[in-house]
């Protein structure tokens, strides 16, 4: 049986199939001619047998009719087969022409693609073999390149892992170093704060001692001045008594004159003593008032200093707390040593000069 060609067959295979179909057609036509030529003698032979014997006439007639029917059916079958075969051959011829056109186009494309000057039967095999060799070489190159890339990827991955480990170790070391620096700075800050508070307390105590000492010296000096003035008044009274005694001892003869002089002298002395006493009393009262005012001023100064020191202590505590909060936030947020050092210096400056921060 002839194989049906398709678009995958080569030119030689298609031509061979066409030749086989043509041979089958010729053979069928030859058989049909032989059968047509053999039909007439058979009919004449049957008629002769019918005339020669009456016994077998019916059998022969039936056989003849069967044979005729068979021939008619065979002829009809051959006719339809020939028509079908003709249609198939026509269709196959059209397909063959299409295949030839396709082969021509493919051949031209192959020639243009591979720069072939002449297309032969083995050209396609040669191209296929060259393609297979190129494909094999390409596959080997791809496989080798894939292995190289996998090796390179493994190396890069190991290098990346190593870099990550070094990076993590560096971060850990940096965090540890920053923690140590923060601890050291915090200790230094606490030490400076305690030292500053101690210095402020010592200065306050020293100032208080100075004020109390000055107040005591003022009081002692005032008491000394009062004692000196009392002694001077007592000395003058003593002199007055002595003069009075001497005047009483004068002679009776001079009693009138003495009495007069005494009265005059007493009046003068009393007046002078009164004036002097008034002056001294006024002076003592003035000095007493001055010292009292000075004492009150010093006491007021002490009270104001105490209140101011208390207020400054509260302001210092508030400023230090704010600075500590800012320092903690700055350390936790940015981990910046310079910012922390700047905040620490600001805190110390505010602690030294609290009036500037009001």
Short mmCIF file of C-alpha atoms in Angstrom, two decimals:
data_model
loop_
_atom_site.label_atom_id
_atom_site.label_comp_id
_atom_site.label_asym_id
_atom_site.label_seq_id
_atom_site.Cartn_x
_atom_site.Cartn_y
_atom_site.Cartn_z
CA UNK A 1 0.00 0.00 0.00
CA UNK A 2 1.33 3.43 -0.93
CA UNK A 3 2.19 5.69 2.00
CA UNK A 4 0.42 9.03 2.10
CA UNK A 5 2.97 11.87 1.91
CA UNK A 6 2.90 14.82 4.27
CA UNK A 7 4.73 18.12 4.80
CA UNK A 8 7.49 16.43 6.79
CA UNK A 9 8.56 14.12 3.90
CA UNK A 10 11.55 14.98 1.79
CA UNK A 11 11.40 15.75 -1.91
CA UNK A 12 12.63 12.26 -2.85
CA UNK A 13 10.00 10.58 -0.65
CA UNK A 14 7.20 12.67 -2.18
CA UNK A 15 8.35 11.81 -5.72
CA UNK A 16 8.55 8.14 -4.82
CA UNK A 17 4.99 8.19 -3.43
CA UNK A 18 3.78 9.91 -6.58
CA UNK A 19 5.39 7.24 -8.76
CA UNK A 20 3.80 4.48 -6.68
CA UNK A 21 0.35 6.05 -7.02
CA UNK A 22 0.81 6.41 -10.76
CA UNK A 23 1.85 2.77 -11.05
CA UNK A 24 -1.20 1.66 -9.06
CA UNK A 25 -3.44 3.71 -11.34
CA UNK A 26 -1.95 2.17 -14.44
CA UNK A 27 -2.33 -1.32 -12.97
CA UNK A 28 -5.98 -0.72 -12.16
CA UNK A 29 -6.70 0.60 -15.64
CA UNK A 30 -5.00 -2.46 -17.14
CA UNK A 31 -7.06 -4.83 -15.01
CA UNK A 32 -10.26 -3.06 -15.99
CA UNK A 33 -9.42 -3.43 -19.67
CA UNK A 34 -8.70 -7.13 -19.25
CA UNK A 35 -11.99 -7.71 -17.43
CA UNK A 36 -13.97 -5.86 -20.12
CA UNK A 37 -12.32 -7.92 -22.81
CA UNK A 38 -13.06 -11.19 -20.98
CA UNK A 39 -16.81 -10.45 -20.42
CA UNK A 40 -18.09 -11.16 -24.04
CA UNK A 41 -16.66 -14.70 -24.52
CA UNK A 42 -18.10 -15.78 -21.20
CA UNK A 43 -21.61 -14.72 -22.27
CA UNK A 44 -21.35 -16.53 -25.60
CA UNK A 45 -20.12 -19.68 -23.89
CA UNK A 46 -23.12 -19.70 -21.56
CA UNK A 47 -25.53 -19.39 -24.46
CA UNK A 48 -23.89 -22.33 -26.23
CA UNK A 49 -24.18 -24.47 -23.12
CA UNK A 50 -27.88 -23.61 -22.84
CA UNK A 51 -28.52 -24.86 -26.38
CA UNK A 52 -26.51 -28.05 -25.87
CA UNK A 53 -28.16 -29.26 -22.68
CA UNK A 54 -31.56 -28.63 -21.23
CA UNK A 55 -30.78 -30.31 -17.89
CA UNK A 56 -28.19 -27.81 -16.82
CA UNK A 57 -29.82 -24.84 -18.53
CA UNK A 58 -31.34 -23.43 -15.40
CA UNK A 59 -28.15 -23.82 -13.41
CA UNK A 60 -26.12 -22.26 -16.11
CA UNK A 61 -28.62 -19.44 -16.39
CA UNK A 62 -28.42 -18.74 -12.71
CA UNK A 63 -24.65 -18.87 -12.83
CA UNK A 64 -24.61 -16.56 -15.76
CA UNK A 65 -26.90 -14.09 -14.07
CA UNK A 66 -24.72 -14.20 -10.98
CA UNK A 67 -21.66 -13.67 -13.06
CA UNK A 68 -23.26 -10.75 -14.87
CA UNK A 69 -24.32 -9.19 -11.61
CA UNK A 70 -20.82 -9.67 -10.27
CA UNK A 71 -19.32 -8.09 -13.35
CA UNK A 72 -21.71 -5.15 -13.12
CA UNK A 73 -20.88 -4.66 -9.46
CA UNK A 74 -17.20 -5.07 -10.20
CA UNK A 75 -17.42 -2.55 -13.00
CA UNK A 76 -19.27 -0.13 -10.79
CA UNK A 77 -16.73 -0.69 -8.03
CA UNK A 78 -13.84 -0.14 -10.40
CA UNK A 79 -15.50 2.97 -11.75
CA UNK A 80 -15.99 4.46 -8.33
CA UNK A 81 -12.50 3.38 -7.32
CA UNK A 82 -11.05 4.94 -10.41
CA UNK A 83 -13.03 8.15 -9.82
CA UNK A 84 -11.98 8.23 -6.18
CA UNK A 85 -8.42 7.47 -7.14
CA UNK A 86 -8.51 10.21 -9.75
CA UNK A 87 -9.79 12.68 -7.21
CA UNK A 88 -7.13 11.57 -4.75
CA UNK A 89 -4.46 11.84 -7.42
CA UNK A 90 -5.68 15.31 -8.33
CA UNK A 91 -5.69 16.33 -4.67
CA UNK A 92 -2.30 14.75 -4.12
CA UNK A 93 -0.98 16.48 -7.21
CA UNK A 94 -2.18 19.83 -5.83
CA UNK A 95 -0.62 19.01 -2.48
CA UNK A 96 2.53 17.93 -4.29
CA UNK A 97 2.64 21.27 -6.07
CA UNK A 98 2.16 23.07 -2.77
CA UNK A 99 4.90 20.95 -1.23
CA UNK A 100 7.18 21.70 -4.15
CA UNK A 101 6.50 25.40 -3.69
CA UNK A 102 7.12 25.09 0.06
CA UNK A 103 10.28 23.07 -0.56
CA UNK A 104 11.48 25.71 -3.01
CA UNK A 105 10.82 28.49 -0.49
CA UNK A 106 12.41 26.53 2.35
CA UNK A 107 15.38 25.72 0.12
CA UNK A 108 15.77 29.38 -0.75
CA UNK A 109 15.51 30.36 2.93
CA UNK A 110 18.08 27.73 3.88
CA UNK A 111 20.38 28.97 1.14
CA UNK A 112 19.99 32.57 2.32
CA UNK A 113 20.30 31.59 5.98
CA UNK A 114 23.37 29.39 5.63
CA UNK A 115 24.91 31.10 2.58
CA UNK A 116 24.58 27.96 0.43
CA UNK A 117 25.30 28.26 -3.26
CA UNK A 118 23.89 24.82 -4.19
CA UNK A 119 21.25 22.68 -2.47
CA UNK A 120 21.73 18.93 -2.77
CA UNK A 121 20.00 15.91 -1.25
CA UNK A 122 22.55 15.62 1.50
CA UNK A 123 22.61 19.37 2.21
CA UNK A 124 19.76 19.13 4.69
CA UNK A 125 21.43 16.20 6.45
CA UNK A 126 24.66 18.17 6.54
CA UNK A 127 22.88 21.19 7.99
CA UNK A 128 21.06 19.01 10.52
CA UNK A 129 24.32 17.35 11.52
CA UNK A 130 26.03 20.74 11.78
CA UNK A 131 23.10 22.03 13.82
CA UNK A 132 23.25 19.00 16.10
CA UNK A 133 27.01 19.45 16.53
CA UNK A 134 26.54 23.16 17.22
CA UNK A 135 23.68 22.38 19.59
CA UNK A 136 25.81 19.79 21.37
CA UNK A 137 28.72 22.23 21.64
CA UNK A 138 26.34 24.94 22.79
CA UNK A 139 24.82 22.59 25.39
CA UNK A 140 28.30 21.70 26.63
CA UNK A 141 29.21 25.39 26.75
CA UNK A 142 25.96 26.17 28.57
CA UNK A 143 26.60 23.32 31.02
CA UNK A 144 30.15 24.50 31.64
CA UNK A 145 29.00 28.10 31.95
CA UNK A 146 26.25 27.01 34.36
CA UNK A 147 28.80 25.18 36.51
CA UNK A 148 31.05 28.26 36.47
CA UNK A 149 28.11 30.48 37.40
CA UNK A 150 27.05 28.10 40.18
CA UNK A 151 30.62 28.07 41.49
CA UNK A 152 30.77 31.84 41.27
CA UNK A 153 27.38 32.12 43.00
CA UNK A 154 28.57 29.82 45.78
CA UNK A 155 31.71 31.90 46.20
CA UNK A 156 29.70 35.12 46.20
CA UNK A 157 27.25 33.65 48.69
CA UNK A 158 30.07 32.54 50.99
CA UNK A 159 31.67 35.96 50.62
CA UNK A 160 28.32 37.60 51.41
CA UNK A 161 27.87 35.41 54.49
CA UNK A 162 31.39 36.32 55.59
CA UNK A 163 30.72 40.02 55.05
CA UNK A 164 27.47 39.73 56.99
CA UNK A 165 29.29 38.05 59.88
CA UNK A 166 31.99 40.72 59.85
CA UNK A 167 29.31 43.43 59.64
CA UNK A 168 27.40 41.96 62.58
CA UNK A 169 30.62 41.63 64.56
CA UNK A 170 31.54 45.24 63.74
CA UNK A 171 28.07 46.41 64.82
CA UNK A 172 28.37 44.42 68.04
CA UNK A 173 31.81 45.87 68.76
CA UNK A 174 30.58 49.38 67.93
CA UNK A 175 27.54 49.00 70.21
CA UNK A 176 29.74 47.66 73.00
CA UNK A 177 32.17 50.55 72.57
CA UNK A 178 29.31 53.07 72.57
CA UNK A 179 27.86 51.43 75.67
CA UNK A 180 31.22 51.73 77.43
CA UNK A 181 31.50 55.35 76.35
CA UNK A 182 27.96 56.09 77.57
CA UNK A 183 28.67 54.40 80.91
CA UNK A 184 31.92 56.32 81.27
CA UNK A 185 30.27 59.62 80.33
CA UNK A 186 27.35 58.93 82.69
CA UNK A 187 29.75 58.22 85.55
CA UNK A 188 31.73 61.33 84.70
CA UNK A 189 28.53 63.38 84.53
CA UNK A 190 27.33 62.04 87.90
CA UNK A 191 30.75 62.74 89.41
CA UNK A 192 30.82 66.30 88.04
CA UNK A 193 27.25 66.87 89.19
CA UNK A 194 28.02 65.62 92.70
CA UNK A 195 31.20 67.71 92.75
CA UNK A 196 29.31 70.80 91.60
CA UNK A 197 26.63 70.29 94.24
CA UNK A 198 29.32 69.79 96.88
CA UNK A 199 31.05 72.98 95.76
CA UNK A 200 27.75 74.87 95.83
CA UNK A 201 27.00 73.62 99.35
CA UNK A 202 30.50 74.55 100.52
CA UNK A 203 30.15 78.01 98.98
CA UNK A 204 26.76 78.44 100.66
CA UNK A 205 28.15 77.38 104.02
CA UNK A 206 31.16 79.65 103.59
CA UNK A 207 28.91 82.57 102.69
CA UNK A 208 26.69 81.89 105.71
CA UNK A 209 29.69 81.70 107.99
CA UNK A 210 31.01 84.96 106.58
CA UNK A 211 27.68 86.70 107.13
CA UNK A 212 27.37 85.42 110.70
CA UNK A 213 30.98 86.40 111.41
CA UNK A 214 30.43 89.89 110.01
CA UNK A 215 27.25 90.23 112.07
CA UNK A 216 29.07 89.12 115.24
CA UNK A 217 31.94 91.54 114.59
CA UNK A 218 29.45 94.37 114.05
CA UNK A 219 27.64 93.51 117.27
CA UNK A 220 30.89 93.34 119.25
CA UNK A 221 32.08 96.63 117.79
CA UNK A 222 28.78 98.29 118.66
CA UNK A 223 28.89 96.94 122.22
CA UNK A 224 32.46 98.17 122.53
CA UNK A 225 31.46 101.65 121.37
CA UNK A 226 28.55 101.65 123.80
CA UNK A 227 30.87 100.63 126.65
CA UNK A 228 33.38 103.36 125.75
CA UNK A 229 30.66 105.99 125.71
CA UNK A 230 29.24 104.80 129.03
CA UNK A 231 32.73 104.96 130.53
CA UNK A 232 33.17 108.51 129.21
CA UNK A 233 29.83 109.57 130.73
CA UNK A 234 30.75 107.95 134.05
CA UNK A 235 34.12 109.73 134.02
CA UNK A 236 32.44 113.08 133.41
CA UNK A 237 29.97 112.43 136.21
CA UNK A 238 32.87 111.57 138.49
CA UNK A 239 34.64 114.80 137.57
CA UNK A 240 31.42 116.66 138.27
CA UNK A 241 31.10 115.09 141.70
CA UNK A 242 34.74 115.95 142.49
CA UNK A 243 34.18 119.55 141.45
CA UNK A 244 31.02 119.66 143.55
CA UNK A 245 32.89 118.37 146.59
CA UNK A 246 35.65 120.97 146.18
CA UNK A 247 33.08 123.75 145.89
CA UNK A 248 31.35 122.66 149.16
CA UNK A 249 34.70 122.80 150.96
CA UNK A 250 35.20 126.50 150.24
CA UNK A 251 35.21 128.91 153.16
CA UNK A 252 32.03 130.08 154.67
CA UNK A 253 33.13 133.54 153.89
CA UNK A 254 33.00 132.87 150.38
CA UNK A 255 29.84 130.87 150.76
CA UNK A 256 27.68 133.42 149.10
CA UNK A 257 30.14 133.90 146.29
CA UNK A 258 30.85 130.25 146.21
CA UNK A 259 27.19 129.43 146.47
CA UNK A 260 26.52 131.89 143.73
CA UNK A 261 29.44 130.69 141.75
CA UNK A 262 28.42 127.17 142.60
CA UNK A 263 24.90 127.80 141.51
CA UNK A 264 26.16 129.51 138.42
CA UNK A 265 28.74 126.83 137.86
CA UNK A 266 26.20 124.15 138.65
CA UNK A 267 23.75 125.73 136.29
CA UNK A 268 26.45 126.07 133.66
CA UNK A 269 27.77 122.60 134.36
CA UNK A 270 24.29 121.13 134.45
CA UNK A 271 23.47 122.88 131.27
CA UNK A 272 26.70 121.78 129.65
CA UNK A 273 26.36 118.25 131.02
CA UNK A 274 22.77 118.18 129.88
CA UNK A 275 23.80 119.44 126.47
CA UNK A 276 26.69 116.99 126.34
CA UNK A 277 24.47 114.18 127.62
CA UNK A 278 21.81 115.07 125.11
CA UNK A 279 24.41 115.11 122.38
CA UNK A 280 25.86 111.82 123.55
CA UNK A 281 22.40 110.28 123.91
CA UNK A 282 21.48 111.50 120.46
CA UNK A 283 24.75 110.20 119.10
CA UNK A 284 24.22 106.87 120.88
CA UNK A 285 20.67 106.71 119.63
CA UNK A 286 21.86 107.51 116.10
CA UNK A 287 24.62 104.93 116.26
CA UNK A 288 22.23 102.44 117.83
CA UNK A 289 19.76 103.15 115.07
CA UNK A 290 22.47 102.80 112.44
CA UNK A 291 23.66 99.52 113.93
CA UNK A 292 20.09 98.30 114.32
CA UNK A 293 19.39 99.16 110.69
CA UNK A 294 22.60 97.46 109.65
CA UNK A 295 21.69 94.38 111.67
CA UNK A 296 18.24 94.35 110.10
CA UNK A 297 19.82 94.85 106.67
CA UNK A 298 22.24 91.99 107.28
CA UNK A 299 19.41 89.76 108.55
CA UNK A 300 17.35 90.68 105.49
CA UNK A 301 20.36 90.00 103.28
CA UNK A 302 20.79 86.62 104.97
CA UNK A 303 17.11 85.81 104.45
CA UNK A 304 17.25 86.90 100.82
CA UNK A 305 20.46 84.95 100.29
CA UNK A 306 18.90 81.86 101.88
CA UNK A 307 15.79 82.21 99.72
CA UNK A 308 17.90 82.84 96.63
CA UNK A 309 20.13 79.87 97.40
CA UNK A 310 17.04 77.70 97.90
CA UNK A 311 15.55 78.96 94.61
CA UNK A 312 18.84 78.45 92.79
CA UNK A 313 19.08 74.92 94.20
CA UNK A 314 15.58 74.15 92.90
CA UNK A 315 16.42 75.68 89.51
CA UNK A 316 19.66 73.72 89.42
CA UNK A 317 17.83 70.46 90.19
CA UNK A 318 15.21 71.22 87.52
CA UNK A 319 17.84 72.16 84.93
CA UNK A 320 19.90 69.08 85.72
CA UNK A 321 16.83 66.86 85.41
CA UNK A 322 15.94 68.44 82.06
CA UNK A 323 19.50 68.06 80.85
CA UNK A 324 19.56 64.43 81.99
CA UNK A 325 16.30 63.76 80.12
CA UNK A 326 17.65 65.46 77.01
CA UNK A 327 20.93 63.56 77.32
CA UNK A 328 19.13 60.21 77.68
CA UNK A 329 16.89 60.97 74.68
CA UNK A 330 19.85 62.11 72.62
CA UNK A 331 21.84 58.99 73.55
CA UNK A 332 18.94 56.63 72.89
CA UNK A 333 17.78 58.33 69.68
CA UNK A 334 21.00 59.15 67.83
CA UNK A 335 23.77 57.38 69.77
CA UNK A 336 25.87 60.46 69.04
CA UNK A 337 28.78 60.95 71.42
CA UNK A 338 29.41 64.54 70.32
CA UNK A 339 25.76 65.48 70.98
CA UNK A 340 25.94 63.94 74.42
CA UNK A 341 29.21 65.76 75.19
CA UNK A 342 27.66 69.04 74.02
CA UNK A 343 24.59 68.45 76.20
CA UNK A 344 26.84 67.63 79.15
CA UNK A 345 28.78 70.88 78.66
CA UNK A 346 25.49 72.81 78.43
CA UNK A 347 24.31 71.16 81.65
CA UNK A 348 27.55 72.07 83.45
CA UNK A 349 27.35 75.62 82.11
CA UNK A 350 23.76 75.94 83.34
CA UNK A 351 24.77 74.49 86.69
CA UNK A 352 27.57 77.08 86.98
CA UNK A 353 25.43 80.00 85.73
CA UNK A 354 21.83 79.25 86.80
CA UNK A 355 20.72 82.89 86.47
CA UNK A 356 21.25 82.70 82.69
CA UNK A 357 18.79 79.83 82.38
CA UNK A 358 15.90 81.72 84.05
#
